[in-house]
Each structure stands twice: as structure tokens, then as C-alpha cells.
Tab-separated table of N, CA and C in Angstrom:
chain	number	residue	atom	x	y	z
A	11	UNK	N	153.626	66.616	140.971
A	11	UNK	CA	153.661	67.829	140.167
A	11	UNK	C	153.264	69.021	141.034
A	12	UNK	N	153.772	70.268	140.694
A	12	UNK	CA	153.740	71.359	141.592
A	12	UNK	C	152.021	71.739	141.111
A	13	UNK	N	151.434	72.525	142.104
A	13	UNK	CA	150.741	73.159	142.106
A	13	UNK	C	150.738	74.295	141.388
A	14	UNK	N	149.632	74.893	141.029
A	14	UNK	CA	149.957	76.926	139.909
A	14	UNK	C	150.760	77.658	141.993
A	15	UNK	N	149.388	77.418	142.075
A	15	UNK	CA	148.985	78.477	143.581
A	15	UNK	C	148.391	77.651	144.452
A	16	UNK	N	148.315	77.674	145.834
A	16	UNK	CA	147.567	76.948	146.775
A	16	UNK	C	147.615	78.268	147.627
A	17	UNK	N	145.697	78.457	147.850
A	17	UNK	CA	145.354	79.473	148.875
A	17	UNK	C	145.365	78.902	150.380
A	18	UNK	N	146.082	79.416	151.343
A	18	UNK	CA	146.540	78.984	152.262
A	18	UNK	C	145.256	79.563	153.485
A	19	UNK	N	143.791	79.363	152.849
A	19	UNK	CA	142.892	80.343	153.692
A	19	UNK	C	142.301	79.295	154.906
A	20	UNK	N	142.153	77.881	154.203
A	20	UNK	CA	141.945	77.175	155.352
A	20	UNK	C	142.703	76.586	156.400
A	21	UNK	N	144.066	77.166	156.323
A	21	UNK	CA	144.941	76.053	156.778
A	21	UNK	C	145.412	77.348	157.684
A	22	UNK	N	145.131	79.012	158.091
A	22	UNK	CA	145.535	79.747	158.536
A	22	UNK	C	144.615	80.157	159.823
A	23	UNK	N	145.400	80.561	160.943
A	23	UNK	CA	144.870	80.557	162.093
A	23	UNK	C	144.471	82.151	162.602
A	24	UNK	N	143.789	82.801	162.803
A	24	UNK	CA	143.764	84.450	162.857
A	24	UNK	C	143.683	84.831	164.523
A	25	UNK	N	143.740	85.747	164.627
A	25	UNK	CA	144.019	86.595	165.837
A	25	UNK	C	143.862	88.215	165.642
A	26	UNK	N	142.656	88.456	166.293
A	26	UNK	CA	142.321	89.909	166.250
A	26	UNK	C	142.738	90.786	167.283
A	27	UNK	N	143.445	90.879	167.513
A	27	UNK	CA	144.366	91.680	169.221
A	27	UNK	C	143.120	92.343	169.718
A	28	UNK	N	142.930	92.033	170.996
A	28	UNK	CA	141.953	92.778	172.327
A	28	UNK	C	143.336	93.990	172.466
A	29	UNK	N	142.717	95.031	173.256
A	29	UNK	CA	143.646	96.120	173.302
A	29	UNK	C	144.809	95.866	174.387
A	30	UNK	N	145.687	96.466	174.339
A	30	UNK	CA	147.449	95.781	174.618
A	30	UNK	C	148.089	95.236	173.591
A	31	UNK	N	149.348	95.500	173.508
A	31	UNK	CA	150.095	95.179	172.660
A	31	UNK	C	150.445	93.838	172.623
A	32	UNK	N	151.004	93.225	171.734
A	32	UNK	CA	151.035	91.376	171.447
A	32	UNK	C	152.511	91.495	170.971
A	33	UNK	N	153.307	90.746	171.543
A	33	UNK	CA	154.482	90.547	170.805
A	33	UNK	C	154.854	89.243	170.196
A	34	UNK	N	155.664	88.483	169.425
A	34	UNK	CA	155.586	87.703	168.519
A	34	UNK	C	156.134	86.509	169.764
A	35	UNK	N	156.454	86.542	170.791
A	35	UNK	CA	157.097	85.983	171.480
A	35	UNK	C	155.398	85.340	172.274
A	36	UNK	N	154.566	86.322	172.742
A	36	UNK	CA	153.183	85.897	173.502
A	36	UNK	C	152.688	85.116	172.346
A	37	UNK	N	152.628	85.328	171.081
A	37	UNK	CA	151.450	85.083	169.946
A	37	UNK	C	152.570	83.149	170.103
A	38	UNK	N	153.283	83.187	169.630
A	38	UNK	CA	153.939	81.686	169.539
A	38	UNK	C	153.839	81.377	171.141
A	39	UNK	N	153.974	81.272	171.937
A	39	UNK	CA	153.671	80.647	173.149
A	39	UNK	C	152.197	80.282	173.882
A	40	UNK	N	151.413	80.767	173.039
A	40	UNK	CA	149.708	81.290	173.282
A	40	UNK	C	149.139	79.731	173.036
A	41	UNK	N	150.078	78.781	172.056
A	41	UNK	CA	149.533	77.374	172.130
A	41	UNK	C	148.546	77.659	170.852
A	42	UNK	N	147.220	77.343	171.028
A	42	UNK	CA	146.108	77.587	169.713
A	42	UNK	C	145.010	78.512	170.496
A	43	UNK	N	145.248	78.750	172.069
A	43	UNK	CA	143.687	79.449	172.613
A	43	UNK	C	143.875	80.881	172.413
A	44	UNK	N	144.800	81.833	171.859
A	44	UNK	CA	144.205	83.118	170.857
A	44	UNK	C	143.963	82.891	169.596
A	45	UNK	N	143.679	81.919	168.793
A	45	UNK	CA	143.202	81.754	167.539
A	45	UNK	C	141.687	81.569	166.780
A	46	UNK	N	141.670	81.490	165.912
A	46	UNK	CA	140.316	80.717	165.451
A	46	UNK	C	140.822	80.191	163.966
A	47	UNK	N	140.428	79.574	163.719
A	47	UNK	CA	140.700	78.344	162.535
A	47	UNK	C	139.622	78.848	161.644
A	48	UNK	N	138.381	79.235	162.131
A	48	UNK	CA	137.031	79.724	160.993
A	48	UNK	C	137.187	81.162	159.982
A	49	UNK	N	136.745	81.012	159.162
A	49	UNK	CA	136.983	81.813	158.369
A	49	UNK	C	135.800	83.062	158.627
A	50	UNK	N	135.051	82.859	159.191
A	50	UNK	CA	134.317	83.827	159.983
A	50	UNK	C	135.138	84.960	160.785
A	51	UNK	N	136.122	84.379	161.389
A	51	UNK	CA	137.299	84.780	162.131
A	51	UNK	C	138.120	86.140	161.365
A	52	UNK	N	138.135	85.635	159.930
A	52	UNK	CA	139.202	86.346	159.087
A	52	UNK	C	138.080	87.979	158.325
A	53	UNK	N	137.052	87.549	158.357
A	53	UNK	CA	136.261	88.140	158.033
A	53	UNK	C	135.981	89.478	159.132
A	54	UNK	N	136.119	89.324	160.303
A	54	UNK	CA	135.845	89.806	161.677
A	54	UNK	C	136.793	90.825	161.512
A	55	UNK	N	137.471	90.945	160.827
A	55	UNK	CA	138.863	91.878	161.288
A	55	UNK	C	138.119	93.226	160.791
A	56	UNK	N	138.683	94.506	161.843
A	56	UNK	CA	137.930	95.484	161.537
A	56	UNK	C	139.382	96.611	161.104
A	57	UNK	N	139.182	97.671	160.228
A	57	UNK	CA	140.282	98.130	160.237
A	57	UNK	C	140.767	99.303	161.164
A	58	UNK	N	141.888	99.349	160.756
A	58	UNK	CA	142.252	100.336	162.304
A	58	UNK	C	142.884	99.242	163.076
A	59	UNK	N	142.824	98.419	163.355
A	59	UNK	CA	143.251	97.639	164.633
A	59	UNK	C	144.176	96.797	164.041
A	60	UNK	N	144.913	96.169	164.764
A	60	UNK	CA	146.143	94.818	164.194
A	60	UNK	C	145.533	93.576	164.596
A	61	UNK	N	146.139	92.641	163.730
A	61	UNK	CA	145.379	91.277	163.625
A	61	UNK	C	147.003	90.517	163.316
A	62	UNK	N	146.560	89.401	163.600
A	62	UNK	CA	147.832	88.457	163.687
A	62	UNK	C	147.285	87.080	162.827
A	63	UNK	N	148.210	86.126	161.592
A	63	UNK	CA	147.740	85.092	161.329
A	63	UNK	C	149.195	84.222	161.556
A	64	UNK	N	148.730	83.022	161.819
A	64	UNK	CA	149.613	82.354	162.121
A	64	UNK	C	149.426	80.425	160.991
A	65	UNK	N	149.878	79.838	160.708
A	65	UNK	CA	149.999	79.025	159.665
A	65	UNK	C	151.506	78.107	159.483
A	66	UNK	N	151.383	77.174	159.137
A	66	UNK	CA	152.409	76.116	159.118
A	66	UNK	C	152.589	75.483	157.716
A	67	UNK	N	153.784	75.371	157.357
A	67	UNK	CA	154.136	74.531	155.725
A	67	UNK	C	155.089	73.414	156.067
A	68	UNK	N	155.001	72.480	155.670
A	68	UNK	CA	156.000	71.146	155.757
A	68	UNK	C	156.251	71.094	154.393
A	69	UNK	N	157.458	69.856	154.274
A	69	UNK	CA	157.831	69.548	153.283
A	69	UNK	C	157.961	67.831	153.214
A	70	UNK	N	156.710	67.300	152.920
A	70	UNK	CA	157.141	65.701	153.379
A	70	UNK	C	157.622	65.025	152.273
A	71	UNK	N	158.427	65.677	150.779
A	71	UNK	CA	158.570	65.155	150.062
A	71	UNK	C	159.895	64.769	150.142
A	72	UNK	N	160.862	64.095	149.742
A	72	UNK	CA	162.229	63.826	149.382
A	72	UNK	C	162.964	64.564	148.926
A	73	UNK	N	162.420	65.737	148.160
A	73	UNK	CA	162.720	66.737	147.571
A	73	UNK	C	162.775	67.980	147.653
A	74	UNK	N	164.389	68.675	148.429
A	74	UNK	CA	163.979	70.280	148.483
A	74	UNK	C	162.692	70.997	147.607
A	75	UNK	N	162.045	71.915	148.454
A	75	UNK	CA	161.151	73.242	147.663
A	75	UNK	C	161.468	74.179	147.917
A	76	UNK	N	161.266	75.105	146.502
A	76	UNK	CA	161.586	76.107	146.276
A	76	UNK	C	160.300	76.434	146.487
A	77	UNK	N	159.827	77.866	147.299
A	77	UNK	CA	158.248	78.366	147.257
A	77	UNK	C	158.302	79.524	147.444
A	78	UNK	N	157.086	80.502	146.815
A	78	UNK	CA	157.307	82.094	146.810
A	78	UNK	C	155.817	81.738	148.238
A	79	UNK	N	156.409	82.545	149.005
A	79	UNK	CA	154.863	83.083	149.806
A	79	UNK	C	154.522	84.090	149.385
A	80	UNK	N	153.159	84.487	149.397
A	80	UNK	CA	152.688	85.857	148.702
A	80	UNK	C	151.343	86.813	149.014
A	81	UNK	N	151.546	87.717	149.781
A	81	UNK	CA	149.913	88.482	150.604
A	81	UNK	C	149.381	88.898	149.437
A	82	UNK	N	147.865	88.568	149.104
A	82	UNK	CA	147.464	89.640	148.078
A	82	UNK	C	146.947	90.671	148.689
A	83	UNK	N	146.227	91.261	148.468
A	83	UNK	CA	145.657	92.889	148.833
A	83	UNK	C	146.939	93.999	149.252
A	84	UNK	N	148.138	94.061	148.634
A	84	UNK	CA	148.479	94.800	149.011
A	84	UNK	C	148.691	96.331	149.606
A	85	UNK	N	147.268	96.718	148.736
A	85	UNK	CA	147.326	98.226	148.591
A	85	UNK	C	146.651	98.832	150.356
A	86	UNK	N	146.314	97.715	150.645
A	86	UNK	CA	145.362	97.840	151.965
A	86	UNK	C	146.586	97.915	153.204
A	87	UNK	N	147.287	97.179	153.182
A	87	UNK	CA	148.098	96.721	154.178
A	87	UNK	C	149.242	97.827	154.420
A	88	UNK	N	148.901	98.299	155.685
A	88	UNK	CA	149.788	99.633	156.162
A	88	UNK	C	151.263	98.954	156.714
A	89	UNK	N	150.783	98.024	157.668
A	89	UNK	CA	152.246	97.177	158.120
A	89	UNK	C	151.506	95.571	157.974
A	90	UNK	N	152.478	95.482	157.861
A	90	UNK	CA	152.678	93.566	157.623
A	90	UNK	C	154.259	92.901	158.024
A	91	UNK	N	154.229	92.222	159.319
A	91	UNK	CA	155.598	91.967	159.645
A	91	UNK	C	155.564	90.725	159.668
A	92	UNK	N	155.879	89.891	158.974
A	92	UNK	CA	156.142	88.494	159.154
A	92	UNK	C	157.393	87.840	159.869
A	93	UNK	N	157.153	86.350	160.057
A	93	UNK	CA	158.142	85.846	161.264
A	93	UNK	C	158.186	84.641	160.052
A	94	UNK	N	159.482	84.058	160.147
A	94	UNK	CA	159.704	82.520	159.935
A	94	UNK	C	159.752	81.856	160.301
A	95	UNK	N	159.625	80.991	161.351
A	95	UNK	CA	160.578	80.178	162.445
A	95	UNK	C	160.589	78.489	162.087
A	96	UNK	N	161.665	78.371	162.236
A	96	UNK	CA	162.279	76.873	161.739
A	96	UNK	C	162.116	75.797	162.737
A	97	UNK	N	162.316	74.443	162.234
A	97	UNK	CA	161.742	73.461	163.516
A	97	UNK	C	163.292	74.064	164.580
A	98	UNK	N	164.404	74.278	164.619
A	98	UNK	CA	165.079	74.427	165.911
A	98	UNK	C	164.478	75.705	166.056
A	99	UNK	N	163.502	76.916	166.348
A	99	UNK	CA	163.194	77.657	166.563
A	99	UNK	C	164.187	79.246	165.889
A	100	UNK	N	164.657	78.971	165.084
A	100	UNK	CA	165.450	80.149	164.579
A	100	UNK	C	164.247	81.051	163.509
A	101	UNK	N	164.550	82.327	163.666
A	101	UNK	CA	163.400	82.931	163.149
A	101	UNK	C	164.305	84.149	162.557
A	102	UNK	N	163.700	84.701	161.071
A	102	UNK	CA	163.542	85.003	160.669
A	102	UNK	C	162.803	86.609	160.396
A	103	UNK	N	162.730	87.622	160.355
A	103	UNK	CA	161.601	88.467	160.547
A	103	UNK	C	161.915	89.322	159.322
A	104	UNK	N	160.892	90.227	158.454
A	104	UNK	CA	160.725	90.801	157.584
A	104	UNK	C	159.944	91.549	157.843
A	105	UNK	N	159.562	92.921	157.231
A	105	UNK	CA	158.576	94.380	157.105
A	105	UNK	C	158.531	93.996	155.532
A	106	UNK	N	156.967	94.276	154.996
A	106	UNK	CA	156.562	94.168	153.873
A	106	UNK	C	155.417	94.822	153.602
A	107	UNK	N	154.596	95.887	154.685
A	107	UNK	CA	153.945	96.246	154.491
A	107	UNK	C	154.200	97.467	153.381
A	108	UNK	N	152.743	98.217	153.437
A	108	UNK	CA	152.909	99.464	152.220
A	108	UNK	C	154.161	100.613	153.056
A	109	UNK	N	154.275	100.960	154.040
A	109	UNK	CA	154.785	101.749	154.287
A	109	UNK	C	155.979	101.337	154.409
A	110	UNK	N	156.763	100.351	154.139
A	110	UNK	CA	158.455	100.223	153.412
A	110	UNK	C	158.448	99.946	151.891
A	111	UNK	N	159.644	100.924	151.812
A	111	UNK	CA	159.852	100.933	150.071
A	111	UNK	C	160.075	99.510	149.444
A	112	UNK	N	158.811	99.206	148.392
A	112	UNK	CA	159.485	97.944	147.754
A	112	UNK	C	161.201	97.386	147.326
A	113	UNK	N	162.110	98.584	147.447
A	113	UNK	CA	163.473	98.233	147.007
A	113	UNK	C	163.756	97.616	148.560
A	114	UNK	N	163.037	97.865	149.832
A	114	UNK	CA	164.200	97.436	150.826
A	114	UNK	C	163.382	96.148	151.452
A	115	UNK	N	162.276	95.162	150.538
A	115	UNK	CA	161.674	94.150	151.007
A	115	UNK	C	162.645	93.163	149.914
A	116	UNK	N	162.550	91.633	150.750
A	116	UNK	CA	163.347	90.842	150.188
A	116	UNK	C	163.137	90.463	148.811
A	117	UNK	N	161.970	90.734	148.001
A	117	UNK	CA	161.926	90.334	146.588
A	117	UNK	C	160.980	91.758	146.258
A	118	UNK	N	161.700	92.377	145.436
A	118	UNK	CA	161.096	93.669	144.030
A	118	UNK	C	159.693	92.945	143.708
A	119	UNK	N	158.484	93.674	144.286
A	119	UNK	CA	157.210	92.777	143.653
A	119	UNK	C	156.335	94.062	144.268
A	120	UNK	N	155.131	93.901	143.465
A	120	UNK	CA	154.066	94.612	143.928
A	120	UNK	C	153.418	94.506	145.124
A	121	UNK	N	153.093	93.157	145.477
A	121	UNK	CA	152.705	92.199	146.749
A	121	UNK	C	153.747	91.774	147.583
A	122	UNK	N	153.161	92.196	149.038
A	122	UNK	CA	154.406	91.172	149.751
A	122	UNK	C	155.050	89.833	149.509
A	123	UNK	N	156.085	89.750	148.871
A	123	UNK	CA	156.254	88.347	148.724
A	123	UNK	C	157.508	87.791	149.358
A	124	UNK	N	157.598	87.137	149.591
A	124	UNK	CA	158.664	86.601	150.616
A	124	UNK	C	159.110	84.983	149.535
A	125	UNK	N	160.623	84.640	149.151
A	125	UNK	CA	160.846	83.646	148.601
A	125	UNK	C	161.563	82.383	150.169
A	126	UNK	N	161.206	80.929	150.125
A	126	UNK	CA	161.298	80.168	151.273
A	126	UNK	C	162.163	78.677	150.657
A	127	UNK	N	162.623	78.349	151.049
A	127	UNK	CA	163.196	76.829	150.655
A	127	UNK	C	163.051	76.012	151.866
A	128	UNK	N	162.246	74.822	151.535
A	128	UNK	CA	161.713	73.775	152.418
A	128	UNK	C	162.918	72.857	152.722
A	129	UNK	N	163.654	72.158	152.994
A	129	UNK	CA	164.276	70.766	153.103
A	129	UNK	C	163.561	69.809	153.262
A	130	UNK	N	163.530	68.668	152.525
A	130	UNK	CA	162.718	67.422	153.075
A	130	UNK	C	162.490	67.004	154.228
A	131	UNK	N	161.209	67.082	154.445
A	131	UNK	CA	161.311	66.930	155.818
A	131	UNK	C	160.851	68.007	156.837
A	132	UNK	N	161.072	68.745	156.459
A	132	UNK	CA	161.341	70.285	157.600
A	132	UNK	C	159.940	71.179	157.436
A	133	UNK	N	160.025	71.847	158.369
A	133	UNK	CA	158.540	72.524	158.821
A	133	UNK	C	159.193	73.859	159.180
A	134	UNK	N	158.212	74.900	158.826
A	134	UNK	CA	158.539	76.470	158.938
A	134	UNK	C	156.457	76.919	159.718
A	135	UNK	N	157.086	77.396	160.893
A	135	UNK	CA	155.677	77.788	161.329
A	135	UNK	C	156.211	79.830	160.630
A	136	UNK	N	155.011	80.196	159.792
A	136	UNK	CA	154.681	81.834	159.402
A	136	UNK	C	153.946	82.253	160.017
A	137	UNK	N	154.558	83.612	160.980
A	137	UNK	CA	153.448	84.488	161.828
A	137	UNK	C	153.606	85.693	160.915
A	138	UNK	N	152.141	86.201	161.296
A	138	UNK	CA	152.212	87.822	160.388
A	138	UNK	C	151.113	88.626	161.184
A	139	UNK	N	151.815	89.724	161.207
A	139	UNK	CA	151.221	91.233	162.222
A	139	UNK	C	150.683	91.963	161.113
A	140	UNK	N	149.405	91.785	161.117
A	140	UNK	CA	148.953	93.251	160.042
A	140	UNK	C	147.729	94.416	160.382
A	141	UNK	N	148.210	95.298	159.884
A	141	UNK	CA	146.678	96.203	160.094
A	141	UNK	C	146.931	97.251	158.860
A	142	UNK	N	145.360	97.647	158.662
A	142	UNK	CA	145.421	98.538	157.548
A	142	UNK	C	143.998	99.569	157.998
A	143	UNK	N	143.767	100.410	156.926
A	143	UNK	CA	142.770	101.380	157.319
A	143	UNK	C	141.132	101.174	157.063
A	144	UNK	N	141.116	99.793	156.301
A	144	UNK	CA	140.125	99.310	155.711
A	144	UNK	C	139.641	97.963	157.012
A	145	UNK	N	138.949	97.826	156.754
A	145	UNK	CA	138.642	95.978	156.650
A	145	UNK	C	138.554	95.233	155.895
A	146	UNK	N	139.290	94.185	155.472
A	146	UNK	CA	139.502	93.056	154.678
A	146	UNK	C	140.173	92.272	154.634
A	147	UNK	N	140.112	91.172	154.012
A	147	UNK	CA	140.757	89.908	154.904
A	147	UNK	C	142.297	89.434	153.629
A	148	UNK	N	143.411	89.282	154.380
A	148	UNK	CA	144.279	88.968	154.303
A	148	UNK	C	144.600	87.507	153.116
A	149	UNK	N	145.047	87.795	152.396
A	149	UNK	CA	145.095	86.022	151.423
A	149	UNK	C	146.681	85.960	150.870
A	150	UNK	N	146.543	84.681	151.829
A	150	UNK	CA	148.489	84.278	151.707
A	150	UNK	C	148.402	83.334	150.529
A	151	UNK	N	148.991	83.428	149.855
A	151	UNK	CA	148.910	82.492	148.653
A	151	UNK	C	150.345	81.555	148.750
A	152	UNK	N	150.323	80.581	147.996
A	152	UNK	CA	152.035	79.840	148.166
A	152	UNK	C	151.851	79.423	146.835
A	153	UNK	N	152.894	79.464	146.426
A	153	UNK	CA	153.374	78.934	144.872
A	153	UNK	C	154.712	78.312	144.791
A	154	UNK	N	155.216	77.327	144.150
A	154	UNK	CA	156.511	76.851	143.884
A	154	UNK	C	156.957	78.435	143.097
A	155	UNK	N	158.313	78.404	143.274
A	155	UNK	CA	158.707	79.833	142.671
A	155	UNK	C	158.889	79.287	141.326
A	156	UNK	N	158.887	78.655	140.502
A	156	UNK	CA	158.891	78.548	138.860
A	156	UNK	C	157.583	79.029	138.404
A	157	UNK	N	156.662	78.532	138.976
A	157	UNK	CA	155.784	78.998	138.916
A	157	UNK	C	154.876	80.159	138.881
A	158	UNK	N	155.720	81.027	139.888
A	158	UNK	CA	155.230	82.264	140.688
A	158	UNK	C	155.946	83.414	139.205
A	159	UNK	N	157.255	82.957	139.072
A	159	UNK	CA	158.311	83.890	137.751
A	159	UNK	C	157.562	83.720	136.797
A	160	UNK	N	157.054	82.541	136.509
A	160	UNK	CA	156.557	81.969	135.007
A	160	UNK	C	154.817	82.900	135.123
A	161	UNK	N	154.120	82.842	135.680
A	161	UNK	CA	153.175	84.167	136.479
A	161	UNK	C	153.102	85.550	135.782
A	162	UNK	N	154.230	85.673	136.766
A	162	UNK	CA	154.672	87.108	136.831
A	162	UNK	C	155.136	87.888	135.401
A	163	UNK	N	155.873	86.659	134.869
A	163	UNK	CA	156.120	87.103	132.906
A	163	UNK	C	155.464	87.325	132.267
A	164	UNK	N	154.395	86.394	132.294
A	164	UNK	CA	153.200	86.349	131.936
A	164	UNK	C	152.111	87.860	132.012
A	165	UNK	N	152.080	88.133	133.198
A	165	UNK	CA	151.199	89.144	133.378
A	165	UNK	C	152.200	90.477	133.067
A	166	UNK	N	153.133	90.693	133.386
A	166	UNK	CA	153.938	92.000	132.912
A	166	UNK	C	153.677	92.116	131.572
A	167	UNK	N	154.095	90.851	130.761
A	167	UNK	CA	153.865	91.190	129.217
A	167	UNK	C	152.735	91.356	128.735
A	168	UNK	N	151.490	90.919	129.677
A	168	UNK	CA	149.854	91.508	128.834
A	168	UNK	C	149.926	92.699	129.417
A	169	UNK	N	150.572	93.645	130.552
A	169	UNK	CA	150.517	94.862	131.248
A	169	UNK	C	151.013	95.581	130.209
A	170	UNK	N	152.296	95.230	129.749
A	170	UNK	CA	152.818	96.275	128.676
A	170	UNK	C	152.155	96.417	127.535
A	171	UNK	N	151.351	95.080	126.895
A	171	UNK	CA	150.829	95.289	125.358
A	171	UNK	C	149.483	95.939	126.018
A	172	UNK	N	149.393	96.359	127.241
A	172	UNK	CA	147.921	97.489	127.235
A	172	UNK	C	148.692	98.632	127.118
A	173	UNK	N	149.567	98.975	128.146
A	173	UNK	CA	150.208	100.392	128.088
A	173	UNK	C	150.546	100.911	126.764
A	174	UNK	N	151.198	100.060	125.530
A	174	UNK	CA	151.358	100.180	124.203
A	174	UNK	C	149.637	100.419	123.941
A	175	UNK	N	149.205	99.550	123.349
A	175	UNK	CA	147.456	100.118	123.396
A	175	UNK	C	147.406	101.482	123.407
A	176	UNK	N	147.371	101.764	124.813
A	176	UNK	CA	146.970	103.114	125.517
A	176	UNK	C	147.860	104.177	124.310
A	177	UNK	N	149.526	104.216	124.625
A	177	UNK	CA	150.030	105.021	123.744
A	177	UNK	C	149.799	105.466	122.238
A	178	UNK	N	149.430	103.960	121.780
A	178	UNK	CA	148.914	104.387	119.962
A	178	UNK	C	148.006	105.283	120.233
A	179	UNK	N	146.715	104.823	121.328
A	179	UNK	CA	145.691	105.027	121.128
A	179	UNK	C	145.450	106.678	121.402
A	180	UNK	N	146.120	107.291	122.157
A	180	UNK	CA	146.991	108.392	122.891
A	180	UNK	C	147.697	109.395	121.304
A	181	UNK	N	148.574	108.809	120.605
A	181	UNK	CA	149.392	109.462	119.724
A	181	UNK	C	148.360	109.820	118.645
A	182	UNK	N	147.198	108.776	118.504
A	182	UNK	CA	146.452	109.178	116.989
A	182	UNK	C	145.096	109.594	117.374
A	183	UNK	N	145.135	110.240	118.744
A	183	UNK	CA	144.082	110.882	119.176
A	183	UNK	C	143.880	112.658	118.947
């Protein structure tokens, strides 16, 4: 049975860039010795500066998955560029930070969300470039996408019966 959400905080590898630029090509060839696995690590990030996380999803079931990936804190995140890359190394790349218009990221959402399909079997390593003006730490969430829609309905329709709220409350004021 699918999971609601699985927080992907222990299973993600961080990277706080020393000064020089990092390209996605050094960060995947780097092996694991620019990383840290501790969550101390994720905490460390200061803002102003770019930070890199890196993380792996398999699929050992028999059964294609359908899965939404999903950054929360969006409002923080100035750029956020994620990578896909597939076991033959074909990759993928996306902009999802705040400063591209939600119409030109691959799914209409408040949060970066990126939709993924597993094959049985198959492994997708996710890199992501972020920095923002704050400090705070990054939370990739993964959800089967039935899940993630069934969510999302959910919360739009208690969003609107407040905004209604608000309006009565507004008209007979």
C-alpha cells in the first residue's frame, strides 16, 4: 500500500558550496566526499549562499510508480534547479525556484513540485541547487501522485470554505 507522504530528510545528502562555483557535472562526479548524510549538515545552511542536496529513489516493486516530488518552504527559495538522472545517465533538468513563474514549471502548484514515474526496477539519482535569503532547511517530500491530487482537493476545498467565511463575514460587516 502506498504511503500519504514519505519525508525524504534522512535519506538526503547536503552540500554547502565553499566559494567557487559547482556545476552539476563536479557535484555527480564528487563520489560522497562533498556531502554529509547528518542532519546537522542541513541545518548549517546559511542564507545568501547556494547549497546542493543530492538523494536517490528506486523502484524495487514489480509495479510502475507514479510519484509527485515536492520542496516545501517555498516562499524562501529564490532558485531551486533540480537534475533527474536515470540509471543510463540521461538527465533531466528543471527551474522551480520563486523567481520562475509558476505557469512555466512542470506542474501549476504552489511548491516546487516535480511529477516522476519509476519502472520496476529502475533508480533516478535527484540533485538540487538552492539558495534563498533566509536560512532554512530544505524538505523534499515524495508522495504517490493519487495521493498528492487527493491532498491537494482536499486542502483547496477547506481554503475556499475560509475565503467564503471571510466574504459573509466581510458583506454583513
Amino acid at each position: 500500500a502506498d504511503q500519504r507522504r514519505v519525508h525524504l530528510l534522512p535519506a538526503v545528502e547536503w552540500l554547502e558550496s565553499a566559494p567557487g562555483e559547482k556545476s552539476v557535472e563536479a557535484i555527480l562526479q564528487s563520489g560522497g566526499d562533498m556531502f554529509s548524510r547528518t542532519e546537522d549538515a542541513a541545518q548549517r545552511f546559511r542564507g545568501g549562499r547556494e547549497a546542493w542536496l543530492r538523494f536517490e529513489l528506486t523502484n524495487p516493486s514489480s509495479e510502475p510508480r507514479k510519484l509527485t516530488l515536492r520542496f516545501a518552504q517555498p516562499h524562501y527559495l529564490s532558485t531551486l534547479n533540480v537534475w533527474v538522472i536515470d540509471d543510463a545517465g540521461e538527465r533531466q533538468s528543471f527551474s522551480l525556484g520563486m523567481l520562475e513563474p509558476p505557469a512555466s514549471r512542470p506542474v501549476w502548484h504552489r511548491h516546487p513540485v516535480l511529477n516522476l514515474e519509476l519502472q520496476p526496477g529502475s533508480r533516478r539519482t535527484v540533485v538540487a541547487q538552492y539558495s534563498a535569503g533566509l536560512a532554512f532547511r530544505v524538505n523534499p517530500e515524495l508522495w504517490s501522485r493519487a495521493n498528492f491530487e487527493h491532498s491537494e482537493g482536499a486542502a483547496a476545498g477547506l481554503l475556499w470554505m475560509c475565503y467564503g467565511i471571510l466574504l459573509v463575514m466581510m458583506v454583513y460587516s
